[in-house]
Amino acid sequence: MSIEVPDGLKEMLQDFTVEVLRNQPRDLLEFALQYFAQLKENRSGLSSSSVQNSTTCRPRMTVNFNEEAMQVDTENGEDDEDDEEELIAPVVNRFIRRASVCAEAYNPDEEEEDKEPRVTHPKTDDQRQRLQDACKDILLFKNLDPEQMSQVLDAMFEKPVETGEHIIDQDDDGDNFYVIERGTFNILVKIGGEERLVGSYDNRGSFGELALMYNTPRAATIIATSTGALWCLDRVTFRRIIVKNNAKKRKMYEAFIESLPLLTSLEPAERMKVVDVLSCKVYGDGERIIAQGDVADCFYIVESGLVRITVKRGEVSLTASDSRCHGSPLHSASEEVDIAMCARGQYFGELALVTNKPRAASAYATGTVKCLVMDVQAFERLLGPCMEIMKRNIANYEEQLINLFGSTAAITTETA
Ligand code: CMP
Ligand code: CMP
């Protein structure tokens, strides 16, 4: 006798699992009751306020992974999000922030900028040191050769920043690319005519590359929320060096990127934008790429080698008093246990970015490993349409952990 799986069951359970992983409710049954009550309420079009106002384990609803919310380019989709605004959890807002960035086909070989004289801003030793520190983790600079990097550093100039200062206004023309030395900044995007806070920078990172890369108006407004300091790179130098470098990257990674199952929902032009923001990092055998419990700021795709994923057994959950833990205490507290291997073409490090939580596992290089790395802003801006595939994998994580430990409660969330 064949058993028929009702339509929508799989998706419903996947959504629920993701919410459980995200919320880590203490009382799973209570959470489930609230979650499905909310789901029903939403489906029948009733007001959602009662559940929104409840305090414990508030389900954030399936709208979190609503395909519409994940759609690319909500620029002109004025109304759809309005009714749901209150319902959409912060994590969703992080993904609907996708700005319109039309993919201008560019041919750097035709750029007139190459004929321009080189820009140099003299610097003191102290300034150069501070600049180098600020630039060392900037992904867009990672693939530059030493000569290109030195030209970039020569061309950059310092800009002190006051609280409240508008560094960039959406829709303006792009003048500079900015690297943060210190200070905090809000990112605002107009969605349906209304300016919304979609993220922030906290004393690190860079912004202002999109208008320069694609010759488009600024896609967001950036406002300083503290005093600070920025390093600026003029448009001409940016295009001469970074954009040209991106063209090389596109050639190098085009075939690989096209082959990734994760990115199948992206248009070819969008996949190329993914290449533009990726940078390659190499790790030695045994090197830790991600530490469980750390704050997350990157997403990884394995280009070559093997990446070992491990989790720590939690001390608390190994005690008999925790009724949720069915795992046998075979391992000592905090021992790291292998849970998965990622090979070429596979990805990791998405979970913490999706859930806005600390890293759920650690990742180590097995042999020499090359990863393509993307920062959180680019991940959110570009990979919304790939969320369905990620969501499926996230649902598998719990199964993996249950198979290994008998319960996900056996996993500690302590910092590494
Ligand atoms: P640019 O469009 O040149 O100027 C605004 C910058 O804000 C943009 O480049 C990105 O560097 C940055 N930014 C950060 N988050 C977003 C976002 N969600 N949408 C658009 N731009 C963003
Ligand atoms: P993140 O939590 O950001 O960092 C660690 C990564 O390990 C995680 O994202 C996933 O990409 C990956 N991972 C693989 N298997 C699991 C699992 N069973 N549980 C948690 N994370 C896993």
CSV table of C-alpha atoms and ligand atoms in Angstrom, one decimal:
chain,number,residue,atom,x,y,z
A,1,MET,CA,0.0,0.0,0.0
A,2,SER,CA,1.5,3.3,-1.0
A,3,ILE,CA,1.2,6.1,1.5
A,4,GLU,CA,0.5,9.5,0.0
A,5,VAL,CA,2.4,12.5,1.4
A,6,PRO,CA,0.0,15.4,1.5
A,7,ASP,CA,0.9,18.4,-0.6
A,8,GLY,CA,2.8,21.1,1.3
A,9,LEU,CA,3.7,18.8,4.2
A,10,LYS,CA,7.4,18.8,3.4
A,11,GLU,CA,7.6,22.6,3.0
A,12,MET,CA,5.6,23.1,6.2
A,13,LEU,CA,7.9,20.9,8.2
A,14,GLN,CA,10.9,22.5,6.7
A,15,ASP,CA,9.7,26.0,7.6
A,16,PHE,CA,8.9,24.8,11.1
A,17,THR,CA,12.3,23.2,11.5
A,18,VAL,CA,14.1,26.4,10.4
A,19,GLU,CA,12.1,28.4,12.9
A,20,VAL,CA,12.9,26.0,15.7
A,21,LEU,CA,16.6,26.2,14.8
A,22,ARG,CA,16.4,29.9,14.7
A,23,ASN,CA,14.5,30.4,17.9
A,24,GLN,CA,15.9,27.5,19.9
A,25,PRO,CA,12.7,27.4,22.1
A,26,ARG,CA,12.9,26.0,25.5
A,27,ASP,CA,9.5,24.4,25.3
A,28,LEU,CA,9.3,22.8,21.9
A,29,LEU,CA,5.7,21.8,22.2
A,30,GLU,CA,4.5,25.2,23.3
A,31,PHE,CA,6.5,26.8,20.5
A,32,ALA,CA,4.9,24.3,18.0
A,33,LEU,CA,1.4,25.2,19.3
A,34,GLN,CA,2.0,28.9,18.9
A,35,TYR,CA,3.7,28.5,15.6
A,36,PHE,CA,0.9,26.5,14.0
A,37,ALA,CA,-1.7,28.7,15.6
A,38,GLN,CA,-0.1,31.7,14.1
A,39,LEU,CA,0.2,30.0,10.7
A,40,LYS,CA,-3.5,29.1,10.7
A,41,GLU,CA,-4.4,32.6,11.8
A,42,ASN,CA,-2.4,34.1,9.0
A,43,ARG,CA,-3.8,31.8,6.5
A,44,SER,CA,-7.4,32.7,7.4
A,45,GLY,CA,-6.4,36.3,7.2
A,46,LEU,CA,-7.1,37.2,10.8
A,47,SER,CA,-5.1,39.8,12.7
A,48,SER,CA,-1.8,38.6,13.9
A,49,SER,CA,-1.5,40.9,16.8
A,50,SER,CA,-2.3,38.4,19.5
A,51,VAL,CA,0.7,36.2,18.7
A,52,GLN,CA,2.9,39.2,18.0
A,53,ASN,CA,2.3,40.4,21.5
A,54,SER,CA,3.0,37.1,23.1
A,55,THR,CA,6.3,37.0,24.8
A,56,THR,CA,7.7,33.5,25.0
A,57,CYS,CA,8.9,31.7,21.9
A,58,ARG,CA,7.1,33.9,19.5
A,59,PRO,CA,7.0,32.2,16.2
A,60,ARG,CA,8.3,34.5,13.5
A,61,MET,CA,6.1,32.8,11.0
A,62,THR,CA,6.8,31.3,7.7
A,63,VAL,CA,6.8,34.7,6.1
A,64,ASN,CA,10.5,34.6,7.1
A,65,PHE,CA,11.1,32.5,4.1
A,66,ASN,CA,8.3,33.6,2.0
A,67,GLU,CA,9.5,33.5,-1.6
A,68,GLU,CA,8.1,36.9,-2.3
A,69,ALA,CA,10.0,38.4,0.4
A,70,MET,CA,13.1,36.8,-1.0
A,71,GLN,CA,12.5,38.1,-4.5
A,72,VAL,CA,15.1,40.1,-6.2
A,73,ASP,CA,14.6,43.7,-6.8
A,74,THR,CA,11.6,44.8,-4.7
A,75,GLU,CA,12.3,48.3,-5.8
A,76,ASN,CA,8.9,49.0,-7.3
A,77,GLY,CA,6.9,46.5,-5.4
A,78,GLU,CA,5.4,49.2,-3.3
A,79,ASP,CA,2.5,47.6,-1.5
A,80,ASP,CA,3.1,44.0,-1.0
A,81,GLU,CA,5.3,44.4,2.0
A,82,ASP,CA,3.3,47.0,3.8
A,83,ASP,CA,0.6,44.7,5.3
A,84,GLU,CA,3.2,42.3,6.4
A,85,GLU,CA,5.6,44.7,7.8
A,86,GLU,CA,4.9,44.0,11.4
A,87,LEU,CA,5.0,40.3,10.8
A,88,ILE,CA,8.3,40.2,9.0
A,89,ALA,CA,11.0,39.4,11.5
A,90,PRO,CA,14.3,41.3,11.3
A,91,VAL,CA,15.9,38.4,9.6
A,92,VAL,CA,13.5,38.9,6.7
A,93,ASN,CA,14.1,42.5,6.4
A,94,ARG,CA,17.8,41.7,6.0
A,95,PHE,CA,16.8,39.7,2.9
A,96,ILE,CA,14.3,42.0,1.3
A,97,ARG,CA,16.7,44.8,1.3
A,98,ARG,CA,17.9,43.8,-2.1
A,99,ALA,CA,18.4,47.0,-4.0
A,100,SER,CA,18.0,47.4,-7.7
A,101,VAL,CA,21.4,47.2,-9.3
A,102,CYS,CA,21.1,46.7,-13.0
A,103,ALA,CA,23.9,44.8,-14.5
A,104,GLU,CA,25.6,47.0,-16.9
A,105,ALA,CA,27.6,45.0,-19.3
A,106,TYR,CA,31.0,46.5,-18.9
A,107,ASN,CA,34.2,46.0,-20.9
A,108,PRO,CA,37.1,47.2,-18.9
A,109,ASP,CA,39.4,47.0,-21.9
A,110,GLU,CA,37.4,49.9,-23.4
A,111,GLU,CA,37.6,52.0,-20.3
A,112,GLU,CA,38.9,55.5,-20.9
A,113,GLU,CA,40.2,55.6,-17.3
A,114,ASP,CA,43.4,53.8,-18.1
A,115,LYS,CA,44.7,56.9,-19.8
A,116,GLU,CA,44.1,59.0,-16.7
A,117,PRO,CA,47.2,59.9,-14.6
A,118,ARG,CA,47.7,57.8,-11.5
A,119,VAL,CA,46.3,59.3,-8.3
A,120,THR,CA,48.6,59.5,-5.3
A,121,HIS,CA,47.8,61.0,-1.9
A,122,PRO,CA,51.0,61.2,0.2
A,123,LYS,CA,50.6,59.7,3.7
A,124,THR,CA,52.5,59.6,6.9
A,125,ASP,CA,53.8,56.3,8.2
A,126,ASP,CA,51.1,56.3,10.8
A,127,GLN,CA,48.4,56.9,8.2
A,128,ARG,CA,49.7,54.2,5.9
A,129,GLN,CA,49.8,51.7,8.8
A,130,ARG,CA,46.2,52.5,9.7
A,131,LEU,CA,45.1,52.3,6.1
A,132,GLN,CA,46.8,48.9,5.7
A,133,ASP,CA,45.0,47.6,8.9
A,134,ALA,CA,41.7,48.9,7.7
A,135,CYS,CA,42.1,47.3,4.2
A,136,LYS,CA,43.5,43.9,5.3
A,137,ASP,CA,40.1,42.2,5.4
A,138,ILE,CA,38.5,44.0,2.5
A,139,LEU,CA,37.3,41.2,0.2
A,140,LEU,CA,37.3,43.3,-2.9
A,141,PHE,CA,41.1,43.9,-2.4
A,142,LYS,CA,41.9,40.2,-1.7
A,143,ASN,CA,42.6,39.2,-5.3
A,144,LEU,CA,44.8,42.2,-6.2
A,145,ASP,CA,48.5,41.6,-6.9
A,146,PRO,CA,51.0,43.5,-4.8
A,147,GLU,CA,51.5,46.2,-7.5
A,148,GLN,CA,47.7,46.8,-7.8
A,149,MET,CA,47.3,46.9,-4.1
A,150,SER,CA,50.1,49.4,-3.7
A,151,GLN,CA,48.4,51.6,-6.3
A,152,VAL,CA,45.2,51.4,-4.4
A,153,LEU,CA,46.8,52.3,-1.1
A,154,ASP,CA,48.6,55.3,-2.8
A,155,ALA,CA,45.4,56.6,-4.2
A,156,MET,CA,43.3,56.4,-1.0
A,157,PHE,CA,42.7,59.4,1.2
A,158,GLU,CA,41.4,59.9,4.7
A,159,LYS,CA,38.1,61.4,5.5
A,160,PRO,CA,37.0,62.2,9.1
A,161,VAL,CA,33.3,61.7,9.8
A,162,GLU,CA,30.8,63.4,12.0
A,163,THR,CA,27.8,61.8,13.6
A,164,GLY,CA,24.8,62.2,11.4
A,165,GLU,CA,26.8,62.9,8.3
A,166,HIS,CA,25.5,61.4,5.0
A,167,ILE,CA,28.4,59.7,3.4
A,168,ILE,CA,26.3,58.5,0.5
A,169,ASP,CA,22.8,59.4,-0.6
A,170,GLN,CA,20.7,56.9,-2.6
A,171,ASP,CA,20.3,57.7,-6.3
A,172,ASP,CA,23.3,60.1,-6.4
A,173,ASP,CA,26.2,59.4,-8.8
A,174,GLY,CA,29.1,57.4,-7.4
A,175,ASP,CA,32.2,59.3,-6.6
A,176,ASN,CA,34.2,57.1,-4.1
A,177,PHE,CA,34.5,53.7,-2.7
A,178,TYR,CA,34.8,53.7,1.1
A,179,VAL,CA,36.7,51.5,3.6
A,180,ILE,CA,35.8,52.0,7.3
A,181,GLU,CA,38.7,52.6,9.7
A,182,ARG,CA,36.4,53.3,12.6
A,183,GLY,CA,32.8,54.4,13.3
A,184,THR,CA,29.4,53.0,12.9
A,185,PHE,CA,27.1,53.6,9.9
A,186,ASN,CA,23.5,52.9,9.1
A,187,ILE,CA,22.4,51.5,5.7
A,188,LEU,CA,19.0,52.8,4.5
A,189,VAL,CA,17.2,51.8,1.4
A,190,LYS,CA,14.0,53.2,-0.1
A,191,ILE,CA,11.5,50.5,-0.3
A,192,GLY,CA,8.1,51.5,-1.7
A,193,GLY,CA,9.0,55.1,-1.4
A,194,GLU,CA,9.8,54.8,2.2
A,195,GLU,CA,13.4,54.8,3.6
A,196,ARG,CA,14.1,51.8,5.7
A,197,LEU,CA,17.0,50.8,7.9
A,198,VAL,CA,18.3,47.6,6.4
A,199,GLY,CA,21.6,47.1,8.1
A,200,SER,CA,24.6,48.7,9.6
A,201,TYR,CA,28.4,48.6,9.7
A,202,ASP,CA,30.3,48.4,13.0
A,203,ASN,CA,33.8,49.6,12.8
A,204,ARG,CA,34.7,47.4,9.8
A,205,GLY,CA,33.9,46.7,6.2
A,206,SER,CA,33.5,48.8,3.1
A,207,PHE,CA,30.7,50.2,1.0
A,208,GLY,CA,30.0,52.3,-2.1
A,209,GLU,CA,31.3,49.7,-4.7
A,210,LEU,CA,28.1,49.1,-6.6
A,211,ALA,CA,27.7,52.4,-8.3
A,212,LEU,CA,31.3,52.4,-9.3
A,213,MET,CA,31.3,48.8,-10.5
A,214,TYR,CA,28.1,48.9,-12.6
A,215,ASN,CA,27.9,52.7,-13.4
A,216,THR,CA,24.5,52.9,-11.6
A,217,PRO,CA,23.1,55.4,-9.1
A,218,ARG,CA,23.8,54.8,-5.5
A,219,ALA,CA,21.7,51.9,-4.3
A,220,ALA,CA,21.5,52.9,-0.6
A,221,THR,CA,22.0,55.8,1.8
A,222,ILE,CA,24.8,55.5,4.3
A,223,ILE,CA,24.7,57.7,7.4
A,224,ALA,CA,27.3,57.9,10.1
A,225,THR,CA,25.9,57.1,13.6
A,226,SER,CA,29.1,58.0,15.4
A,227,THR,CA,32.2,60.0,14.7
A,228,GLY,CA,34.7,58.0,12.7
A,229,ALA,CA,37.2,57.8,9.9
A,230,LEU,CA,36.9,56.5,6.3
A,231,TRP,CA,39.4,55.8,3.6
A,232,CYS,CA,38.2,56.8,0.2
A,233,LEU,CA,39.2,55.5,-3.2
A,234,ASP,CA,38.3,57.6,-6.2
A,235,ARG,CA,36.0,56.3,-8.9
A,236,VAL,CA,38.7,56.3,-11.7
A,237,THR,CA,41.2,54.3,-9.7
A,238,PHE,CA,38.5,51.9,-8.5
A,239,ARG,CA,37.4,51.2,-12.0
A,240,ARG,CA,40.9,51.0,-13.4
A,241,ILE,CA,42.0,48.4,-10.8
A,242,ILE,CA,39.1,46.7,-9.1
A,243,VAL,CA,36.7,46.6,-12.1
A,244,LYS,CA,39.4,45.2,-14.4
A,245,ASN,CA,40.3,42.7,-11.8
A,246,ASN,CA,36.7,41.6,-11.6
A,247,ALA,CA,36.7,41.0,-15.4
A,248,LYS,CA,39.6,38.6,-14.8
A,249,LYS,CA,37.7,37.0,-12.0
A,250,ARG,CA,34.6,36.5,-14.1
A,251,LYS,CA,36.7,34.6,-16.7
A,252,MET,CA,38.3,32.5,-14.1
A,253,TYR,CA,35.2,31.6,-12.1
A,254,GLU,CA,32.5,31.7,-14.7
A,255,ALA,CA,32.3,28.0,-15.4
A,256,PHE,CA,32.6,27.1,-11.7
A,257,ILE,CA,29.9,29.5,-10.7
A,258,GLU,CA,27.6,28.3,-13.5
A,259,SER,CA,28.0,24.7,-12.1
A,260,LEU,CA,26.9,25.4,-8.6
A,261,PRO,CA,23.5,23.9,-7.8
A,262,LEU,CA,23.0,26.6,-5.1
A,263,LEU,CA,22.9,29.4,-7.6
A,264,THR,CA,20.6,27.8,-10.1
A,265,SER,CA,17.8,30.2,-9.2
A,266,LEU,CA,19.9,33.2,-10.2
A,267,GLU,CA,19.9,34.8,-13.7
A,268,PRO,CA,23.2,34.6,-15.5
A,269,ALA,CA,23.9,38.3,-14.9
A,270,GLU,CA,23.2,37.8,-11.2
A,271,ARG,CA,25.6,34.9,-11.0
A,272,MET,CA,28.3,37.2,-12.5
A,273,LYS,CA,27.5,39.8,-9.8
A,274,VAL,CA,28.2,37.0,-7.3
A,275,VAL,CA,31.6,36.5,-8.9
A,276,ASP,CA,32.3,40.2,-8.6
A,277,VAL,CA,31.9,40.2,-4.8
A,278,LEU,CA,33.6,36.9,-4.2
A,279,SER,CA,37.2,36.7,-3.1
A,280,CYS,CA,39.4,33.6,-2.8
A,281,LYS,CA,41.0,32.6,0.5
A,282,VAL,CA,43.4,29.8,1.0
A,283,TYR,CA,43.6,27.8,4.3
A,284,GLY,CA,46.4,25.4,5.4
A,285,ASP,CA,45.8,21.9,6.6
A,286,GLY,CA,44.0,22.0,10.0
A,287,GLU,CA,43.4,25.7,9.9
A,288,ARG,CA,40.1,26.8,11.5
A,289,ILE,CA,37.9,28.7,9.0
A,290,ILE,CA,35.0,29.2,11.3
A,291,ALA,CA,34.8,29.0,15.1
A,292,GLN,CA,31.5,27.8,16.7
A,293,GLY,CA,30.0,30.6,18.7
A,294,ASP,CA,31.7,33.4,16.7
A,295,VAL,CA,29.8,36.3,15.3
A,296,ALA,CA,29.3,35.7,11.6
A,297,ASP,CA,30.3,38.0,8.7
A,298,CYS,CA,31.0,35.7,5.8
A,299,PHE,CA,29.7,33.0,3.6
A,300,TYR,CA,31.9,30.3,2.0
A,301,ILE,CA,31.9,28.2,-1.1
A,302,VAL,CA,34.5,25.5,-1.4
A,303,GLU,CA,36.6,25.8,-4.5
A,304,SER,CA,39.0,23.0,-3.8
A,305,GLY,CA,39.9,20.7,-0.9
A,306,LEU,CA,37.8,19.4,1.9
A,307,VAL,CA,36.2,21.3,4.8
A,308,ARG,CA,35.4,19.5,8.0
A,309,ILE,CA,32.4,20.7,10.0
A,310,THR,CA,32.4,20.0,13.8
A,311,VAL,CA,30.1,20.8,16.7
A,312,LYS,CA,30.8,20.7,20.4
A,313,ARG,CA,29.0,18.5,22.8
A,314,GLY,CA,27.3,20.7,25.4
A,315,GLU,CA,28.2,20.4,29.0
A,316,VAL,CA,24.7,21.4,30.2
A,317,SER,CA,22.9,18.9,28.1
A,318,LEU,CA,25.1,16.0,29.2
A,319,THR,CA,23.6,16.2,32.7
A,320,ALA,CA,20.8,13.8,33.5
A,321,SER,CA,18.6,16.6,34.7
A,322,ASP,CA,18.1,17.9,31.2
A,323,SER,CA,15.2,15.8,30.0
A,324,ARG,CA,15.6,16.9,26.4
A,325,CYS,CA,19.0,15.3,26.1
A,326,HIS,CA,18.9,11.7,24.9
A,327,GLY,CA,22.4,11.6,23.7
A,328,SER,CA,24.7,9.1,25.5
A,329,PRO,CA,27.6,10.8,27.2
A,330,LEU,CA,30.2,9.0,25.0
A,331,HIS,CA,32.2,12.2,24.5
A,332,SER,CA,33.7,14.5,27.0
A,333,ALA,CA,32.1,17.9,27.5
A,334,SER,CA,33.0,20.4,24.8
A,335,GLU,CA,34.7,17.7,22.7
A,336,GLU,CA,34.4,18.6,19.0
A,337,VAL,CA,32.6,16.0,16.9
A,338,ASP,CA,32.7,15.7,13.1
A,339,ILE,CA,29.3,16.2,11.6
A,340,ALA,CA,29.9,16.9,7.9
A,341,MET,CA,32.4,17.3,5.1
A,342,CYS,CA,32.1,20.0,2.4
A,343,ALA,CA,33.8,19.4,-0.9
A,344,ARG,CA,34.2,21.5,-4.1
A,345,GLY,CA,31.0,23.3,-5.0
A,346,GLN,CA,29.5,22.9,-1.6
A,347,TYR,CA,28.9,25.9,0.7
A,348,PHE,CA,28.9,26.5,4.5
A,349,GLY,CA,28.6,29.4,6.9
A,350,GLU,CA,25.1,30.4,5.7
A,351,LEU,CA,23.2,29.4,8.8
A,352,ALA,CA,24.4,32.2,11.1
A,353,LEU,CA,23.8,34.7,8.4
A,354,VAL,CA,20.3,33.5,7.8
A,355,THR,CA,19.4,33.2,11.5
A,356,ASN,CA,21.4,36.2,12.6
A,357,LYS,CA,22.9,34.0,15.4
A,358,PRO,CA,26.4,33.0,16.3
A,359,ARG,CA,28.1,30.3,14.2
A,360,ALA,CA,26.4,26.9,14.9
A,361,ALA,CA,29.5,24.8,14.1
A,362,SER,CA,33.2,25.1,13.4
A,363,ALA,CA,34.9,24.5,10.1
A,364,TYR,CA,38.4,23.3,9.5
A,365,ALA,CA,40.5,22.8,6.4
A,366,THR,CA,41.5,19.2,5.6
A,367,GLY,CA,44.6,19.6,3.5
A,368,THR,CA,45.0,22.9,1.6
A,369,VAL,CA,41.6,24.4,1.0
A,370,LYS,CA,40.5,27.2,-1.3
A,371,CYS,CA,37.2,29.0,-0.5
A,372,LEU,CA,35.4,31.7,-2.3
A,373,VAL,CA,34.2,34.1,0.4
A,374,MET,CA,31.4,36.6,0.3
A,375,ASP,CA,30.6,39.2,3.0
A,376,VAL,CA,27.2,39.3,4.8
A,377,GLN,CA,26.0,42.4,2.9
A,378,ALA,CA,26.6,40.8,-0.5
A,379,PHE,CA,25.1,37.5,0.7
A,380,GLU,CA,21.9,39.3,1.7
A,381,ARG,CA,21.8,41.4,-1.4
A,382,LEU,CA,22.5,38.7,-3.9
A,383,LEU,CA,21.5,35.3,-2.5
A,384,GLY,CA,17.8,35.9,-1.5
A,385,PRO,CA,16.6,33.8,-4.5
A,386,CYS,CA,18.8,30.9,-3.4
A,387,MET,CA,17.1,30.7,0.0
A,388,GLU,CA,14.9,27.8,-0.9
A,389,ILE,CA,17.9,25.5,-1.4
A,390,MET,CA,19.6,26.7,1.7
A,391,LYS,CA,16.4,26.2,3.7
A,392,ARG,CA,16.3,22.6,2.6
A,393,ASN,CA,19.8,22.1,3.8
A,394,ILE,CA,19.2,23.8,7.1
A,395,ALA,CA,16.4,21.4,7.7
A,396,ASN,CA,18.8,18.6,7.1
A,397,TYR,CA,21.2,19.9,9.7
A,398,GLU,CA,18.9,19.0,12.5
A,399,GLU,CA,18.3,15.5,11.2
A,400,GLN,CA,22.1,15.1,11.0
A,401,LEU,CA,22.5,16.2,14.6
A,402,ILE,CA,19.7,14.0,15.8
A,403,ASN,CA,21.2,11.0,14.0
A,404,LEU,CA,24.5,11.7,15.7
A,405,PHE,CA,23.4,12.8,19.2
A,406,GLY,CA,19.9,11.7,19.6
A,407,SER,CA,18.9,15.4,20.1
A,408,THR,CA,20.0,18.8,19.0
A,409,ALA,CA,19.9,19.8,22.6
A,410,ALA,CA,23.2,18.0,23.0
A,411,ILE,CA,24.9,20.8,21.1
A,412,THR,CA,26.4,23.6,23.0
A,413,THR,CA,26.1,27.2,21.8
A,414,GLU,CA,29.0,28.4,23.9
A,415,THR,CA,31.8,30.4,22.2
A,416,ALA,CA,34.8,28.6,20.9
B,1,CMP,P1,26.6,51.9,-3.8
B,1,CMP,O1,25.3,51.6,-4.5
B,1,CMP,O2,27.7,52.4,-4.6
B,1,CMP,O3,26.3,53.0,-2.6
B,1,CMP,C1,25.5,52.6,-1.5
B,1,CMP,C2,26.2,51.3,-0.9
B,1,CMP,O4,25.6,50.7,0.2
B,1,CMP,C3,26.3,50.2,-1.9
B,1,CMP,O5,27.1,50.6,-3.0
B,1,CMP,C4,26.7,49.1,-1.1
B,1,CMP,O6,28.1,49.1,-0.9
B,1,CMP,C5,26.1,49.4,0.3
B,1,CMP,N1,25.0,48.5,0.6
B,1,CMP,C6,24.9,47.8,1.8
B,1,CMP,N2,23.8,47.1,1.8
B,1,CMP,C7,23.1,47.4,0.7
B,1,CMP,C8,21.9,47.0,0.2
B,1,CMP,N3,21.1,46.1,0.9
B,1,CMP,N4,21.5,47.5,-1.0
B,1,CMP,C9,22.2,48.3,-1.6
B,1,CMP,N5,23.4,48.8,-1.2
B,1,CMP,C10,23.9,48.3,0.0
B,2,CMP,P1,27.1,28.7,10.4
B,2,CMP,O1,26.4,28.4,11.6
B,2,CMP,O2,27.1,30.0,9.8
B,2,CMP,O3,28.6,28.2,10.5
B,2,CMP,C1,28.9,26.8,10.7
B,2,CMP,C2,28.4,26.1,9.5
B,2,CMP,O4,28.5,24.7,9.4
B,2,CMP,C3,26.9,26.3,9.4
B,2,CMP,O5,26.6,27.7,9.2
B,2,CMP,C4,26.5,25.4,8.3
B,2,CMP,O6,26.8,26.0,7.0
B,2,CMP,C5,27.5,24.2,8.5
B,2,CMP,N1,26.9,23.0,9.0
B,2,CMP,C6,26.9,21.8,8.3
B,2,CMP,N2,26.3,20.9,9.0
B,2,CMP,C7,25.7,21.5,10.1
B,2,CMP,C8,24.9,21.1,11.1
B,2,CMP,N3,24.5,19.8,11.2
B,2,CMP,N4,24.6,22.0,12.1
B,2,CMP,C9,25.0,23.2,12.0
B,2,CMP,N5,25.8,23.7,11.0
B,2,CMP,C10,26.1,22.8,10.1
